[in-house]
mmCIF file with all atom_site columns, C-alpha atoms in Angstrom:
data_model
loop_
_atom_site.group_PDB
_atom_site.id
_atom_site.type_symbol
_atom_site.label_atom_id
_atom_site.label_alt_id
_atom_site.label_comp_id
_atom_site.label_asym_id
_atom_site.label_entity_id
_atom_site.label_seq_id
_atom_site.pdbx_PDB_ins_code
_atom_site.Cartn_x
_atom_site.Cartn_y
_atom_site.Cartn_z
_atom_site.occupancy
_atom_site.B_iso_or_equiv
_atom_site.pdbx_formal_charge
_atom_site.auth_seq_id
_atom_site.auth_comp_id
_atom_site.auth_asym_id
_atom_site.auth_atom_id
_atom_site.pdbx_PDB_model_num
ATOM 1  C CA . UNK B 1 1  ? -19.602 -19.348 3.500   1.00 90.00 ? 16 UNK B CA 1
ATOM 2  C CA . UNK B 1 2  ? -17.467 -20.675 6.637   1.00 95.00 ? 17 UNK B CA 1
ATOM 3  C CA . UNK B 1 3  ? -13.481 -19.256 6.776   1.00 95.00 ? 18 UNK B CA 1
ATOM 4  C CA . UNK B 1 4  ? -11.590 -21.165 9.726   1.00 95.00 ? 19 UNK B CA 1
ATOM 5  C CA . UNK B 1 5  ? -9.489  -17.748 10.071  1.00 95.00 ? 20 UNK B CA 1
ATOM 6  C CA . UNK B 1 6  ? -9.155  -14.206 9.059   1.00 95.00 ? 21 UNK B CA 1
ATOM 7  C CA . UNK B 1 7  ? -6.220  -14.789 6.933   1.00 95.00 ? 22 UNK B CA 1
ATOM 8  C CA . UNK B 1 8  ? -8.425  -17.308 4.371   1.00 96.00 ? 23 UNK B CA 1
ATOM 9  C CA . UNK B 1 9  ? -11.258 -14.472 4.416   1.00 95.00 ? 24 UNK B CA 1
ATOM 10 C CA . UNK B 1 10 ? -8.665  -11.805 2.824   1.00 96.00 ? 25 UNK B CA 1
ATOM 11 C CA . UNK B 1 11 ? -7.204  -14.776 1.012   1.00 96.00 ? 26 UNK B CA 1
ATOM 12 C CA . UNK B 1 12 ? -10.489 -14.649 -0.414  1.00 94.00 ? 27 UNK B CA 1
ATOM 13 C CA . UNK B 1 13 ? -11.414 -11.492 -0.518  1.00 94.00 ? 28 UNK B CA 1
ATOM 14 C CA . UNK B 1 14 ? -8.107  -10.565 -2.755  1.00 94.00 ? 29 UNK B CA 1
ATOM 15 C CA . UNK B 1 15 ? -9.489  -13.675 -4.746  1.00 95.00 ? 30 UNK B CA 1
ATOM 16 C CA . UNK B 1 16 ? -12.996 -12.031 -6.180  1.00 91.00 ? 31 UNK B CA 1
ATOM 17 C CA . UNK B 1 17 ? -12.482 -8.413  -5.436  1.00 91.00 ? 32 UNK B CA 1
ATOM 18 C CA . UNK B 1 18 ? -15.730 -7.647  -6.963  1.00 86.00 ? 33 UNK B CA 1
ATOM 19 C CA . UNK B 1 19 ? -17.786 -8.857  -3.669  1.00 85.00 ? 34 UNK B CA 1
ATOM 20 C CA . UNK B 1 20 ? -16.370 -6.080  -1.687  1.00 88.00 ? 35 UNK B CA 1
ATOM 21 C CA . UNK B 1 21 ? -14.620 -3.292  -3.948  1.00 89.00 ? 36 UNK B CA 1
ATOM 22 C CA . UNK B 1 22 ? -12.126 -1.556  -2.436  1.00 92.00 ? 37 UNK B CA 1
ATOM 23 C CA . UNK B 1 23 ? -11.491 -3.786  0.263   1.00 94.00 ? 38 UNK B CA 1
ATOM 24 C CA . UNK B 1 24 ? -8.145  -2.939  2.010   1.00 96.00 ? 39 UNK B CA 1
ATOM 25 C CA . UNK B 1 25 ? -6.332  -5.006  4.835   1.00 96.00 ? 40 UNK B CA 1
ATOM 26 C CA . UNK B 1 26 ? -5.593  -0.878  6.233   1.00 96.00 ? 41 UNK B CA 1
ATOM 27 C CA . UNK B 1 27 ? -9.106  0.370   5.796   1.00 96.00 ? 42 UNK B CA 1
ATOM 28 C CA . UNK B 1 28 ? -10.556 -2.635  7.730   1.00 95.00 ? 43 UNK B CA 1
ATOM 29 C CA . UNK B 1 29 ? -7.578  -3.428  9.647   1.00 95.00 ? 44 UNK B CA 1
ATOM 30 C CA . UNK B 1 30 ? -9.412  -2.937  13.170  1.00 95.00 ? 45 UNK B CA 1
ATOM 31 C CA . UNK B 1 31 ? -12.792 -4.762  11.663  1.00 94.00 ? 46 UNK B CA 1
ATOM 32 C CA . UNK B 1 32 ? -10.332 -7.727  10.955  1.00 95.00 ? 47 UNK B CA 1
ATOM 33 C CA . UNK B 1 33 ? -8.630  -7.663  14.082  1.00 95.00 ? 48 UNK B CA 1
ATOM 34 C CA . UNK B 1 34 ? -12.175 -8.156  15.983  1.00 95.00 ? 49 UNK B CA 1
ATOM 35 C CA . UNK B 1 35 ? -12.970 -10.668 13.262  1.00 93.00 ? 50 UNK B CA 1
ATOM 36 C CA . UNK B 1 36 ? -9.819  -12.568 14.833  1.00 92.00 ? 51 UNK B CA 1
ATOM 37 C CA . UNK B 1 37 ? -11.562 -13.625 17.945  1.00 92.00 ? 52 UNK B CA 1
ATOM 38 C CA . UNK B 1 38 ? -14.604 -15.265 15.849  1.00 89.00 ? 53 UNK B CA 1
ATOM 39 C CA . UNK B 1 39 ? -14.013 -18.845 14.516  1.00 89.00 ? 54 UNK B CA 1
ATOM 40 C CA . UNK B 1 40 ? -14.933 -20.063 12.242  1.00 94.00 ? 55 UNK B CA 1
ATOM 41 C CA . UNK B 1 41 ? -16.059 -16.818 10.358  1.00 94.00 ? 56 UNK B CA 1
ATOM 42 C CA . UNK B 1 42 ? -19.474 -17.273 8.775   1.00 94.00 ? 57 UNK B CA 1
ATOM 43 C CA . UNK B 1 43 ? -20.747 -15.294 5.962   1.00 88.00 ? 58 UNK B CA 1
ATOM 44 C CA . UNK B 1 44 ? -24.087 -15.189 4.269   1.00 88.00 ? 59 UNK B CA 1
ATOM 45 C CA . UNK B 1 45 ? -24.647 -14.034 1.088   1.00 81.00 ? 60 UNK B CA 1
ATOM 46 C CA . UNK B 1 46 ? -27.738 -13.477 -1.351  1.00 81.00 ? 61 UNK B CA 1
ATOM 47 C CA . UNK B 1 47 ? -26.884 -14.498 -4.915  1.00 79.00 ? 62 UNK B CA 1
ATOM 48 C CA . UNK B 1 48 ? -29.769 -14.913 -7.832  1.00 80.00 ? 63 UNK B CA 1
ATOM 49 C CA . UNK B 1 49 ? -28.952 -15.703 -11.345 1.00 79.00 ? 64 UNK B CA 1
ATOM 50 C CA . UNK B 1 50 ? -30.192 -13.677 -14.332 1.00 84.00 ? 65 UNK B CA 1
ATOM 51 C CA . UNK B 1 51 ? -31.155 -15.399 -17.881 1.00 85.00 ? 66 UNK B CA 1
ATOM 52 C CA . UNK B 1 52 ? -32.168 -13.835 -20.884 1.00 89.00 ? 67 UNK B CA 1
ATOM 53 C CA . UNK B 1 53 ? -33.022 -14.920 -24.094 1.00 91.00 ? 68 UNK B CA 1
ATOM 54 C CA . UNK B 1 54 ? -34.096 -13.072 -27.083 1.00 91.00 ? 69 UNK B CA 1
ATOM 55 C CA . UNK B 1 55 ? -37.664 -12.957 -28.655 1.00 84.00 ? 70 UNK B CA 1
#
């Protein structure tokens, strides 16, 4: 995932909490200022999908 800015990553982030519980502007404030300098901010993420079925 590419964010042109740290504002659109929390944007995000308060979007689908459930990729990073408990994330906090406060907590990471310092993380997110350093994240500032970076554009665009490029995430990578491994994702698999689960099926079942019944026998």
């Amino acid at each position: 995932m590419r964010f042109r800015d740290v504002g659109t990553l929390v944007e995000y982030l308060a979007m689908v909490p459930w990729d990073v519980p408990g994330f906090t502007v406060r907590e990471h404030e310092e993380q997110l200022h350093a994240l500032a300098a970076v554009r665009p901010i490029e995430v990578s993420q491994r994702r698999f999908r689960i099926i079942a079925t019944l026998l």
